[in-house]
Amino acid sequence: MKSIYFDNASTTFPKPQSVPQAIYQYMTASGVNINRGCYEKAYETEELVYETRQLLTSLFHGPDCRNTVFTKNVTESLNILIKGFLKPGDHILVSSMEHNAVMRPLNQLSHCGITFSRIPCDREGNLYLEETEKLLQKNTKAILITHASNVCGTLLPIKEMGGFCRNHGLRFLVDCAQTAGVCPINMEDMNIDALAFTGHKGLLGPQGIGGFLLKDHMIAAIDPLLSGGTGSISHTEDIPDFMPDRFEPGTMNLPGIIGLREGLLWIQNTGTENIWNHELALTERFLHGLFPLEDDGKLRIVGRKDINNRTGVVSIQTLTRELAETAWRLDEDYGIMTRVGLHCAPSAHKSLATYPTGTIRFSFGWWNTEEEVDKAILGLKEILYGN
């Protein structure tokens, strides 16, 4: 039985062949560090890292590529931004659709005199933008929101929120874990001051690599979360004040960066618009196949029921069978891999009225096909009608 992978919101699979090939080539033919060795292989590797920064800066329309910082993942990036930027007495606004990568650091900081408020979203995941001004406080410093829900795929109004922040003198931080490489993101047009990304989802790189981009005025405003050796200004024990060294201590994940570079090149050649359109076409086909099941009371489609203002993520609740049993049957009998549960986003599930039960999540990627979507619809029909 052929396996069908519908868990791309967790990590994309497969990757372009150039990704593992580049990692293997580096590990077997070079394997050196950068910013340390004064020899040709080190300089060649450093050039690959520099090119990756340039590709990310171009993709997100960011500032100087030196302001692109590498981390292990988007969770580390968000922790650096949140804990480094907010100080006791500060207040921040977030959406009610946030992942625990945002909510856990904020709850941790709530014990240190930092407060937050949630901008509400409806049962489709749409943000009530008009409620934002009502939640402002005298000490509100920033707004941080996800670009798209990892539970239901709904896009949040990033450009409109960026304009709101500009008009109210607030800093704007965005988590693009679910949209980078698929949806267009322009830091300048959207007035984004800090953008956090991960490399292993839409950017098609390996796990263990992520990062963030900063506007110039954010550099000194964020205290580094980690410090240590950088290979630069080794004569001093002070943290470098220049980019990207200020936020990149220790040995970098060079295999991850080199793999990410290949993913970015593949996206550049394929086109984000083509990728997004493909995923939305599969989403539309899947939704249409689910409508009869919803009409019969067999399941509930969570979030939007069209392809407007969304990504290729669809969550459902099966109403006549346990979610975990249904997901297991999909895998066992049809080879269909999904994700079941709360997806590390209890706040989002409360907005979507799916807490504490959770959902079964289907997330489509470039290599998924219409035939695979049709098999998922057939599998759900046979499971839920008892065949």
mmCIF file of C-alpha atoms in Angstrom:
data_model
loop_
_atom_site.group_PDB
_atom_site.id
_atom_site.type_symbol
_atom_site.label_atom_id
_atom_site.label_comp_id
_atom_site.label_asym_id
_atom_site.label_seq_id
_atom_site.Cartn_x
_atom_site.Cartn_y
_atom_site.Cartn_z
ATOM 1 C CA MET A 1 0.000 0.000 0.000
ATOM 2 C CA LYS A 2 1.359 3.396 -1.026
ATOM 3 C CA SER A 3 1.766 5.919 1.790
ATOM 4 C CA ILE A 4 0.084 9.311 1.471
ATOM 5 C CA TYR A 5 1.583 12.144 3.485
ATOM 6 C CA PHE A 6 -0.880 14.835 4.576
ATOM 7 C CA ASP A 7 1.113 16.325 7.488
ATOM 8 C CA ASN A 8 2.987 19.075 5.657
ATOM 9 C CA ALA A 9 1.990 21.703 8.238
ATOM 10 C CA SER A 10 4.172 19.801 10.689
ATOM 11 C CA THR A 11 7.075 19.359 8.288
ATOM 12 C CA THR A 12 7.088 19.132 4.508
ATOM 13 C CA PHE A 13 7.860 15.801 2.888
ATOM 14 C CA PRO A 14 9.402 14.909 0.582
ATOM 15 C CA LYS A 15 12.029 17.590 0.094
ATOM 16 C CA PRO A 16 13.505 18.488 -3.282
ATOM 17 C CA GLN A 17 16.262 15.982 -4.064
ATOM 18 C CA SER A 18 18.789 18.815 -4.114
ATOM 19 C CA VAL A 19 18.275 19.343 -0.359
ATOM 20 C CA PRO A 20 19.637 16.010 0.958
ATOM 21 C CA GLN A 21 22.194 15.918 -1.847
ATOM 22 C CA ALA A 22 23.657 19.281 -0.804
ATOM 23 C CA ILE A 23 23.742 18.233 2.863
ATOM 24 C CA TYR A 24 25.497 14.977 1.972
ATOM 25 C CA GLN A 25 27.984 16.771 -0.252
ATOM 26 C CA TYR A 26 28.849 19.216 2.536
ATOM 27 C CA MET A 27 29.160 16.517 5.201
ATOM 28 C CA THR A 28 31.357 14.243 3.069
ATOM 29 C CA ALA A 29 33.419 16.718 1.050
ATOM 30 C CA SER A 30 33.827 19.675 3.412
ATOM 31 C CA GLY A 31 32.282 19.608 6.883
ATOM 32 C CA VAL A 32 34.199 22.648 8.115
ATOM 33 C CA ASN A 33 33.107 25.533 10.317
ATOM 34 C CA ILE A 34 32.894 29.172 9.298
ATOM 35 C CA ASN A 35 34.186 32.305 11.032
ATOM 36 C CA ARG A 36 37.059 30.240 12.410
ATOM 37 C CA GLY A 37 39.297 28.650 9.799
ATOM 38 C CA CYS A 38 41.421 30.751 7.452
ATOM 39 C CA TYR A 39 41.389 28.327 4.523
ATOM 40 C CA GLU A 40 39.548 27.899 1.250
ATOM 41 C CA LYS A 41 36.911 25.362 2.334
ATOM 42 C CA ALA A 42 35.879 27.599 5.226
ATOM 43 C CA TYR A 43 35.511 30.560 2.866
ATOM 44 C CA GLU A 44 33.495 28.459 0.406
ATOM 45 C CA THR A 45 31.124 27.365 3.177
ATOM 46 C CA GLU A 46 30.821 30.929 4.436
ATOM 47 C CA GLU A 47 29.778 31.988 0.943
ATOM 48 C CA LEU A 48 26.960 29.411 0.980
ATOM 49 C CA VAL A 49 25.712 30.776 4.311
ATOM 50 C CA TYR A 50 25.855 34.318 2.967
ATOM 51 C CA GLU A 51 23.887 33.288 -0.125
ATOM 52 C CA THR A 52 21.227 31.704 2.117
ATOM 53 C CA ARG A 53 20.854 34.966 4.018
ATOM 54 C CA GLN A 54 20.472 36.785 0.720
ATOM 55 C CA LEU A 55 17.816 34.344 -0.510
ATOM 56 C CA LEU A 56 15.799 34.761 2.703
ATOM 57 C CA THR A 57 16.112 38.535 2.585
ATOM 58 C CA SER A 58 14.915 38.551 -1.012
ATOM 59 C CA LEU A 59 12.017 36.160 -0.305
ATOM 60 C CA PHE A 60 10.693 38.259 2.581
ATOM 61 C CA HIS A 61 11.697 41.655 1.137
ATOM 62 C CA GLY A 62 13.710 42.284 4.282
ATOM 63 C CA PRO A 63 16.431 44.776 5.124
ATOM 64 C CA ASP A 64 20.186 44.162 4.874
ATOM 65 C CA CYS A 65 20.893 40.411 4.686
ATOM 66 C CA ARG A 66 23.137 40.767 7.743
ATOM 67 C CA ASN A 67 19.895 41.263 9.687
ATOM 68 C CA THR A 68 18.877 37.683 8.864
ATOM 69 C CA VAL A 69 19.727 35.490 11.857
ATOM 70 C CA PHE A 70 19.820 31.682 11.999
ATOM 71 C CA THR A 71 18.415 29.709 14.932
ATOM 72 C CA LYS A 72 17.375 26.091 15.506
ATOM 73 C CA ASN A 73 13.697 26.683 14.714
ATOM 74 C CA VAL A 74 10.890 29.232 14.846
ATOM 75 C CA THR A 75 10.263 28.484 18.535
ATOM 76 C CA GLU A 76 13.777 29.608 19.411
ATOM 77 C CA SER A 77 13.355 32.641 17.163
ATOM 78 C CA LEU A 78 10.127 33.654 18.908
ATOM 79 C CA ASN A 79 11.670 33.149 22.331
ATOM 80 C CA ILE A 80 14.546 35.458 21.397
ATOM 81 C CA LEU A 81 12.192 38.114 20.047
ATOM 82 C CA ILE A 82 9.677 37.935 22.899
ATOM 83 C CA LYS A 83 12.076 37.608 25.834
ATOM 84 C CA GLY A 84 14.656 39.932 24.368
ATOM 85 C CA PHE A 85 12.283 42.727 23.425
ATOM 86 C CA LEU A 86 9.730 42.841 26.246
ATOM 87 C CA LYS A 87 10.650 44.277 29.630
ATOM 88 C CA PRO A 88 8.819 44.296 32.980
ATOM 89 C CA GLY A 89 5.882 46.664 32.758
ATOM 90 C CA ASP A 90 5.347 46.100 29.020
ATOM 91 C CA HIS A 91 2.078 44.931 27.465
ATOM 92 C CA ILE A 92 1.705 43.105 24.141
ATOM 93 C CA LEU A 93 -1.244 42.077 21.975
ATOM 94 C CA VAL A 94 -1.477 38.649 20.331
ATOM 95 C CA SER A 95 -4.230 36.896 18.395
ATOM 96 C CA SER A 96 -6.334 34.141 19.911
ATOM 97 C CA MET A 97 -5.007 31.805 17.192
ATOM 98 C CA GLU A 98 -1.439 31.692 18.491
ATOM 99 C CA HIS A 99 0.694 28.568 18.786
ATOM 100 C CA ASN A 100 2.285 27.634 22.115
ATOM 101 C CA ALA A 101 5.590 28.870 20.671
ATOM 102 C CA VAL A 102 4.154 32.312 21.441
ATOM 103 C CA MET A 103 1.827 31.604 24.338
ATOM 104 C CA ARG A 104 4.206 29.648 26.566
ATOM 105 C CA PRO A 105 6.934 32.315 26.525
ATOM 106 C CA LEU A 106 4.304 34.987 27.246
ATOM 107 C CA ASN A 107 2.816 33.003 30.106
ATOM 108 C CA GLN A 108 6.329 32.501 31.442
ATOM 109 C CA LEU A 109 6.965 36.256 31.282
ATOM 110 C CA SER A 110 3.642 37.018 32.975
ATOM 111 C CA HIS A 111 5.360 36.109 36.239
ATOM 112 C CA CYS A 112 7.914 38.864 35.578
ATOM 113 C CA GLY A 113 5.595 41.848 35.201
ATOM 114 C CA ILE A 114 4.852 41.500 31.475
ATOM 115 C CA THR A 115 1.205 41.300 30.395
ATOM 116 C CA PHE A 116 -0.633 40.355 27.219
ATOM 117 C CA SER A 117 -4.140 40.488 25.764
ATOM 118 C CA ARG A 118 -5.640 38.313 23.031
ATOM 119 C CA ILE A 119 -7.332 39.836 20.000
ATOM 120 C CA PRO A 120 -10.363 37.573 19.477
ATOM 121 C CA CYS A 121 -11.022 35.519 16.366
ATOM 122 C CA ASP A 122 -14.262 33.914 15.188
ATOM 123 C CA ARG A 123 -15.029 30.215 14.710
ATOM 124 C CA GLU A 124 -13.455 30.305 11.254
ATOM 125 C CA GLY A 125 -10.215 31.749 12.602
ATOM 126 C CA ASN A 126 -10.831 35.240 11.190
ATOM 127 C CA LEU A 127 -9.380 37.981 13.376
ATOM 128 C CA TYR A 128 -11.657 40.763 14.639
ATOM 129 C CA LEU A 129 -9.375 43.594 13.553
ATOM 130 C CA GLU A 130 -11.829 46.211 14.845
ATOM 131 C CA GLU A 131 -11.349 44.885 18.399
ATOM 132 C CA THR A 132 -7.627 45.654 18.407
ATOM 133 C CA GLU A 133 -7.829 49.328 19.375
ATOM 134 C CA LYS A 134 -10.105 48.522 22.320
ATOM 135 C CA LEU A 135 -7.401 46.301 23.799
ATOM 136 C CA LEU A 136 -4.621 48.886 23.673
ATOM 137 C CA GLN A 137 -3.154 50.010 26.968
ATOM 138 C CA LYS A 138 -0.815 52.878 27.793
ATOM 139 C CA ASN A 139 2.046 50.392 28.121
ATOM 140 C CA THR A 140 1.290 48.391 24.942
ATOM 141 C CA LYS A 141 4.601 47.986 23.146
ATOM 142 C CA ALA A 142 3.941 45.616 20.249
ATOM 143 C CA ILE A 143 1.604 43.262 18.468
ATOM 144 C CA LEU A 144 2.661 39.696 17.659
ATOM 145 C CA ILE A 145 0.472 37.468 15.490
ATOM 146 C CA THR A 146 0.778 34.362 13.382
ATOM 147 C CA HIS A 147 0.394 34.808 9.638
ATOM 148 C CA ALA A 148 -1.796 31.711 9.357
ATOM 149 C CA SER A 149 -3.374 29.279 11.790
ATOM 150 C CA ASN A 150 -1.661 25.914 12.004
ATOM 151 C CA VAL A 151 -5.027 24.396 12.968
ATOM 152 C CA CYS A 152 -7.450 25.602 10.282
ATOM 153 C CA GLY A 153 -5.241 27.442 7.768
ATOM 154 C CA THR A 154 -6.988 30.818 8.012
ATOM 155 C CA LEU A 155 -4.771 33.774 7.119
ATOM 156 C CA LEU A 156 -4.707 36.701 9.530
ATOM 157 C CA PRO A 157 -4.716 40.306 8.187
ATOM 158 C CA ILE A 158 -0.994 40.951 8.333
ATOM 159 C CA LYS A 159 -0.891 44.001 6.080
ATOM 160 C CA GLU A 160 -3.814 45.678 7.847
ATOM 161 C CA MET A 161 -2.302 44.942 11.249
ATOM 162 C CA GLY A 162 1.030 46.331 10.090
ATOM 163 C CA GLY A 163 -0.723 49.570 9.138
ATOM 164 C CA PHE A 164 -2.448 49.651 12.533
ATOM 165 C CA CYS A 165 0.922 49.314 14.274
ATOM 166 C CA ARG A 166 2.418 52.092 12.168
ATOM 167 C CA ASN A 167 -0.467 54.415 13.021
ATOM 168 C CA HIS A 168 -0.228 53.672 16.752
ATOM 169 C CA GLY A 169 3.550 53.658 17.156
ATOM 170 C CA LEU A 170 3.732 49.920 17.942
ATOM 171 C CA ARG A 171 6.279 47.341 16.866
ATOM 172 C CA PHE A 172 4.918 44.514 14.715
ATOM 173 C CA LEU A 173 6.223 40.955 15.088
ATOM 174 C CA VAL A 174 5.032 38.110 12.839
ATOM 175 C CA ASP A 175 5.280 34.322 13.082
ATOM 176 C CA CYS A 176 5.312 32.981 9.516
ATOM 177 C CA ALA A 177 5.938 29.318 10.353
ATOM 178 C CA GLN A 178 2.927 28.235 8.287
ATOM 179 C CA THR A 179 3.301 30.608 5.337
ATOM 180 C CA ALA A 180 6.980 31.100 4.521
ATOM 181 C CA GLY A 181 7.673 29.788 1.031
ATOM 182 C CA VAL A 182 3.991 29.561 0.125
ATOM 183 C CA CYS A 183 2.293 32.920 0.735
ATOM 184 C CA PRO A 184 3.828 36.260 -0.313
ATOM 185 C CA ILE A 185 5.406 38.178 2.579
ATOM 186 C CA ASN A 186 6.828 41.678 2.225
ATOM 187 C CA MET A 187 8.315 43.089 5.411
ATOM 188 C CA GLU A 188 8.406 46.598 3.990
ATOM 189 C CA ASP A 189 4.867 46.759 2.591
ATOM 190 C CA MET A 190 3.426 44.965 5.629
ATOM 191 C CA ASN A 191 5.365 47.123 8.111
ATOM 192 C CA ILE A 192 6.834 44.046 9.822
ATOM 193 C CA ASP A 193 9.584 44.913 12.292
ATOM 194 C CA ALA A 194 10.586 41.331 13.126
ATOM 195 C CA LEU A 195 9.751 38.153 11.214
ATOM 196 C CA ALA A 196 10.274 34.645 12.632
ATOM 197 C CA PHE A 197 10.495 31.642 10.291
ATOM 198 C CA THR A 198 11.276 27.951 10.322
ATOM 199 C CA GLY A 199 13.130 26.124 7.586
ATOM 200 C CA HIS A 200 11.572 22.660 7.573
ATOM 201 C CA LYS A 201 8.005 23.509 6.518
ATOM 202 C CA GLY A 202 7.183 25.601 3.452
ATOM 203 C CA LEU A 203 10.834 26.518 2.923
ATOM 204 C CA LEU A 204 11.534 22.813 2.259
ATOM 205 C CA GLY A 205 14.731 22.604 4.295
ATOM 206 C CA PRO A 206 15.621 20.033 6.967
ATOM 207 C CA GLN A 207 14.565 20.101 10.602
ATOM 208 C CA GLY A 208 16.753 21.994 13.046
ATOM 209 C CA ILE A 209 17.092 25.268 11.143
ATOM 210 C CA GLY A 210 15.085 28.481 11.497
ATOM 211 C CA GLY A 211 15.678 32.139 12.063
ATOM 212 C CA PHE A 212 14.385 35.680 12.106
ATOM 213 C CA LEU A 213 14.773 38.961 10.221
ATOM 214 C CA LEU A 214 14.994 42.357 11.920
ATOM 215 C CA LYS A 215 14.569 45.928 10.811
ATOM 216 C CA ASP A 216 17.578 48.049 11.838
ATOM 217 C CA HIS A 217 15.766 49.794 14.689
ATOM 218 C CA MET A 218 15.052 46.432 16.369
ATOM 219 C CA ILE A 219 18.660 45.300 16.702
ATOM 220 C CA ALA A 220 19.613 47.243 19.828
ATOM 221 C CA ALA A 221 16.093 46.908 21.246
ATOM 222 C CA ILE A 222 16.397 43.121 21.645
ATOM 223 C CA ASP A 223 18.672 41.649 24.290
ATOM 224 C CA PRO A 224 20.336 38.438 23.076
ATOM 225 C CA LEU A 225 18.910 35.348 24.746
ATOM 226 C CA LEU A 226 22.118 33.373 24.221
ATOM 227 C CA SER A 227 25.738 34.457 24.202
ATOM 228 C CA GLY A 228 29.095 32.852 23.586
ATOM 229 C CA GLY A 229 31.741 32.460 20.941
ATOM 230 C CA THR A 230 31.064 33.829 17.484
ATOM 231 C CA GLY A 231 34.483 33.638 15.863
ATOM 232 C CA SER A 232 34.566 37.440 15.724
ATOM 233 C CA ILE A 233 36.171 40.046 18.028
ATOM 234 C CA SER A 234 37.568 37.199 20.129
ATOM 235 C CA HIS A 235 39.712 39.652 22.125
ATOM 236 C CA THR A 236 36.678 40.775 24.153
ATOM 237 C CA GLU A 237 34.230 38.994 26.455
ATOM 238 C CA ASP A 238 31.422 41.377 25.492
ATOM 239 C CA ILE A 239 28.591 40.374 23.161
ATOM 240 C CA PRO A 240 29.086 41.781 19.641
ATOM 241 C CA ASP A 241 26.804 44.698 18.849
ATOM 242 C CA PHE A 242 26.822 44.058 15.098
ATOM 243 C CA MET A 243 24.761 41.700 12.968
ATOM 244 C CA PRO A 244 24.377 38.819 12.671
ATOM 245 C CA ASP A 245 26.944 37.960 15.351
ATOM 246 C CA ARG A 246 24.885 39.677 18.068
ATOM 247 C CA PHE A 247 22.364 36.816 17.936
ATOM 248 C CA GLU A 248 24.428 33.891 16.557
ATOM 249 C CA PRO A 249 26.726 32.491 19.267
ATOM 250 C CA GLY A 250 28.234 29.027 19.053
ATOM 251 C CA THR A 251 28.627 26.587 16.189
ATOM 252 C CA MET A 252 25.964 27.018 13.525
ATOM 253 C CA ASN A 253 23.854 24.258 11.990
ATOM 254 C CA LEU A 254 25.715 24.445 8.707
ATOM 255 C CA PRO A 255 24.230 21.257 7.210
ATOM 256 C CA GLY A 256 20.782 22.715 7.942
ATOM 257 C CA ILE A 257 21.614 26.077 6.388
ATOM 258 C CA ILE A 258 23.067 24.455 3.282
ATOM 259 C CA GLY A 259 19.976 22.271 2.942
ATOM 260 C CA LEU A 260 17.750 25.308 3.447
ATOM 261 C CA ARG A 261 19.620 27.120 0.678
ATOM 262 C CA GLU A 262 18.625 24.392 -1.769
ATOM 263 C CA GLY A 263 15.008 24.568 -0.635
ATOM 264 C CA LEU A 264 14.999 28.313 -1.203
ATOM 265 C CA LEU A 265 16.511 27.932 -4.660
ATOM 266 C CA TRP A 266 13.854 25.357 -5.541
ATOM 267 C CA ILE A 267 11.104 27.733 -4.366
ATOM 268 C CA GLN A 268 12.657 30.572 -6.348
ATOM 269 C CA ASN A 269 12.608 28.449 -9.518
ATOM 270 C CA THR A 270 9.123 27.031 -8.938
ATOM 271 C CA GLY A 271 7.419 30.206 -7.716
ATOM 272 C CA THR A 272 5.502 30.713 -4.475
ATOM 273 C CA GLU A 273 2.347 31.570 -6.424
ATOM 274 C CA ASN A 274 2.449 28.223 -8.236
ATOM 275 C CA ILE A 275 2.989 26.364 -4.958
ATOM 276 C CA TRP A 276 0.138 28.174 -3.219
ATOM 277 C CA ASN A 277 -2.262 27.686 -6.147
ATOM 278 C CA HIS A 278 -1.507 23.959 -6.228
ATOM 279 C CA GLU A 279 -2.144 23.559 -2.511
ATOM 280 C CA LEU A 280 -5.362 25.576 -2.696
ATOM 281 C CA ALA A 281 -6.630 23.508 -5.635
ATOM 282 C CA LEU A 282 -6.183 20.352 -3.547
ATOM 283 C CA THR A 283 -7.839 22.079 -0.592
ATOM 284 C CA GLU A 284 -10.875 23.013 -2.685
ATOM 285 C CA ARG A 285 -11.202 19.463 -4.010
ATOM 286 C CA PHE A 286 -10.971 18.056 -0.493
ATOM 287 C CA LEU A 287 -13.524 20.492 0.949
ATOM 288 C CA HIS A 288 -16.029 19.733 -1.808
ATOM 289 C CA GLY A 289 -15.615 16.031 -1.081
ATOM 290 C CA LEU A 290 -16.313 16.632 2.602
ATOM 291 C CA PHE A 291 -19.512 18.663 2.162
ATOM 292 C CA PRO A 292 -21.815 15.614 1.787
ATOM 293 C CA LEU A 293 -20.294 14.049 4.910
ATOM 294 C CA GLU A 294 -20.911 17.240 6.838
ATOM 295 C CA ASP A 295 -24.483 17.457 5.538
ATOM 296 C CA ASP A 296 -25.077 13.906 6.814
ATOM 297 C CA GLY A 297 -23.798 14.807 10.293
ATOM 298 C CA LYS A 298 -20.737 12.576 10.016
ATOM 299 C CA LEU A 299 -18.135 15.300 10.470
ATOM 300 C CA ARG A 300 -17.585 19.003 11.004
ATOM 301 C CA ILE A 301 -15.268 21.054 8.821
ATOM 302 C CA VAL A 302 -13.334 23.388 11.110
ATOM 303 C CA GLY A 303 -12.646 26.916 9.899
ATOM 304 C CA ARG A 304 -13.312 28.313 6.442
ATOM 305 C CA LYS A 305 -15.185 26.211 3.885
ATOM 306 C CA ASP A 306 -13.775 27.941 0.814
ATOM 307 C CA ILE A 307 -10.275 28.671 -0.473
ATOM 308 C CA ASN A 308 -10.333 32.402 0.173
ATOM 309 C CA ASN A 309 -7.868 33.825 2.685
ATOM 310 C CA ARG A 310 -6.344 30.502 3.682
ATOM 311 C CA THR A 311 -3.527 27.992 3.294
ATOM 312 C CA GLY A 312 -3.720 24.315 2.363
ATOM 313 C CA VAL A 313 -4.607 23.163 5.894
ATOM 314 C CA VAL A 314 -7.983 21.577 6.652
ATOM 315 C CA SER A 315 -9.065 20.314 10.072
ATOM 316 C CA ILE A 316 -12.125 18.198 10.747
ATOM 317 C CA GLN A 317 -13.926 16.654 13.685
ATOM 318 C CA THR A 318 -15.523 13.271 13.112
ATOM 319 C CA LEU A 319 -18.862 13.263 14.947
ATOM 320 C CA THR A 320 -19.667 9.546 14.917
ATOM 321 C CA ARG A 321 -16.204 8.122 15.641
ATOM 322 C CA GLU A 322 -13.346 9.064 17.951
ATOM 323 C CA LEU A 323 -10.787 11.321 16.275
ATOM 324 C CA ALA A 324 -7.841 9.124 17.219
ATOM 325 C CA GLU A 325 -9.587 5.991 15.933
ATOM 326 C CA THR A 326 -10.418 7.684 12.638
ATOM 327 C CA ALA A 327 -6.848 8.906 12.181
ATOM 328 C CA TRP A 328 -5.524 5.439 13.015
ATOM 329 C CA ARG A 329 -7.883 3.818 10.504
ATOM 330 C CA LEU A 330 -6.827 6.286 7.812
ATOM 331 C CA ASP A 331 -3.209 5.282 8.357
ATOM 332 C CA GLU A 332 -3.770 1.557 8.919
ATOM 333 C CA ASP A 333 -6.246 0.902 6.098
ATOM 334 C CA TYR A 334 -5.414 3.611 3.559
ATOM 335 C CA GLY A 335 -1.820 4.646 4.279
ATOM 336 C CA ILE A 336 -2.935 8.232 4.910
ATOM 337 C CA MET A 337 -0.833 10.142 7.431
ATOM 338 C CA THR A 338 -2.513 13.017 9.281
ATOM 339 C CA ARG A 339 -2.127 14.750 12.632
ATOM 340 C CA VAL A 340 -4.718 14.384 15.378
ATOM 341 C CA GLY A 341 -5.072 16.367 18.631
ATOM 342 C CA LEU A 342 -4.621 19.967 19.708
ATOM 343 C CA HIS A 343 -1.584 20.746 17.503
ATOM 344 C CA CYS A 344 0.175 22.739 20.268
ATOM 345 C CA ALA A 345 -2.410 25.504 19.907
ATOM 346 C CA PRO A 346 -5.054 25.311 22.672
ATOM 347 C CA SER A 347 -5.858 29.013 22.310
ATOM 348 C CA ALA A 348 -6.738 28.516 18.644
ATOM 349 C CA HIS A 349 -8.905 25.523 19.434
ATOM 350 C CA LYS A 350 -10.855 27.566 21.975
ATOM 351 C CA SER A 351 -11.580 30.157 19.274
ATOM 352 C CA LEU A 352 -12.605 27.432 16.829
ATOM 353 C CA ALA A 353 -14.821 25.672 19.439
ATOM 354 C CA THR A 354 -12.775 22.470 19.128
ATOM 355 C CA TYR A 355 -11.230 22.504 22.605
ATOM 356 C CA PRO A 356 -10.480 20.172 24.349
ATOM 357 C CA THR A 357 -11.345 17.494 21.771
ATOM 358 C CA GLY A 358 -9.007 18.715 19.039
ATOM 359 C CA THR A 359 -9.165 17.876 15.343
ATOM 360 C CA ILE A 360 -7.793 15.658 12.601
ATOM 361 C CA ARG A 361 -5.629 17.870 10.421
ATOM 362 C CA PHE A 362 -4.925 17.355 6.721
ATOM 363 C CA SER A 363 -2.219 19.626 5.294
ATOM 364 C CA PHE A 364 -1.337 19.527 1.614
ATOM 365 C CA GLY A 365 1.983 20.103 -0.101
ATOM 366 C CA TRP A 366 3.501 20.449 -3.544
ATOM 367 C CA TRP A 367 3.926 16.707 -4.118
ATOM 368 C CA ASN A 368 0.383 15.744 -3.149
ATOM 369 C CA THR A 369 -1.996 14.851 -5.973
ATOM 370 C CA GLU A 370 -5.724 14.912 -6.731
ATOM 371 C CA GLU A 371 -5.762 11.109 -6.609
ATOM 372 C CA GLU A 372 -4.409 11.191 -3.057
ATOM 373 C CA VAL A 373 -7.073 13.706 -2.012
ATOM 374 C CA ASP A 374 -9.772 11.502 -3.556
ATOM 375 C CA LYS A 375 -8.456 8.501 -1.621
ATOM 376 C CA ALA A 376 -8.693 10.471 1.635
ATOM 377 C CA ILE A 377 -12.306 11.386 0.874
ATOM 378 C CA LEU A 378 -13.112 7.752 0.050
ATOM 379 C CA GLY A 379 -11.388 6.563 3.210
ATOM 380 C CA LEU A 380 -13.363 8.955 5.391
ATOM 381 C CA LYS A 381 -16.613 7.877 3.722
ATOM 382 C CA GLU A 382 -15.928 4.183 4.274
ATOM 383 C CA ILE A 383 -14.834 4.708 7.877
ATOM 384 C CA LEU A 384 -17.683 7.027 8.878
ATOM 385 C CA TYR A 385 -20.418 5.057 7.112
ATOM 386 C CA GLY A 386 -19.138 1.858 8.656
ATOM 387 C CA ASN A 387 -18.004 0.075 5.512
#
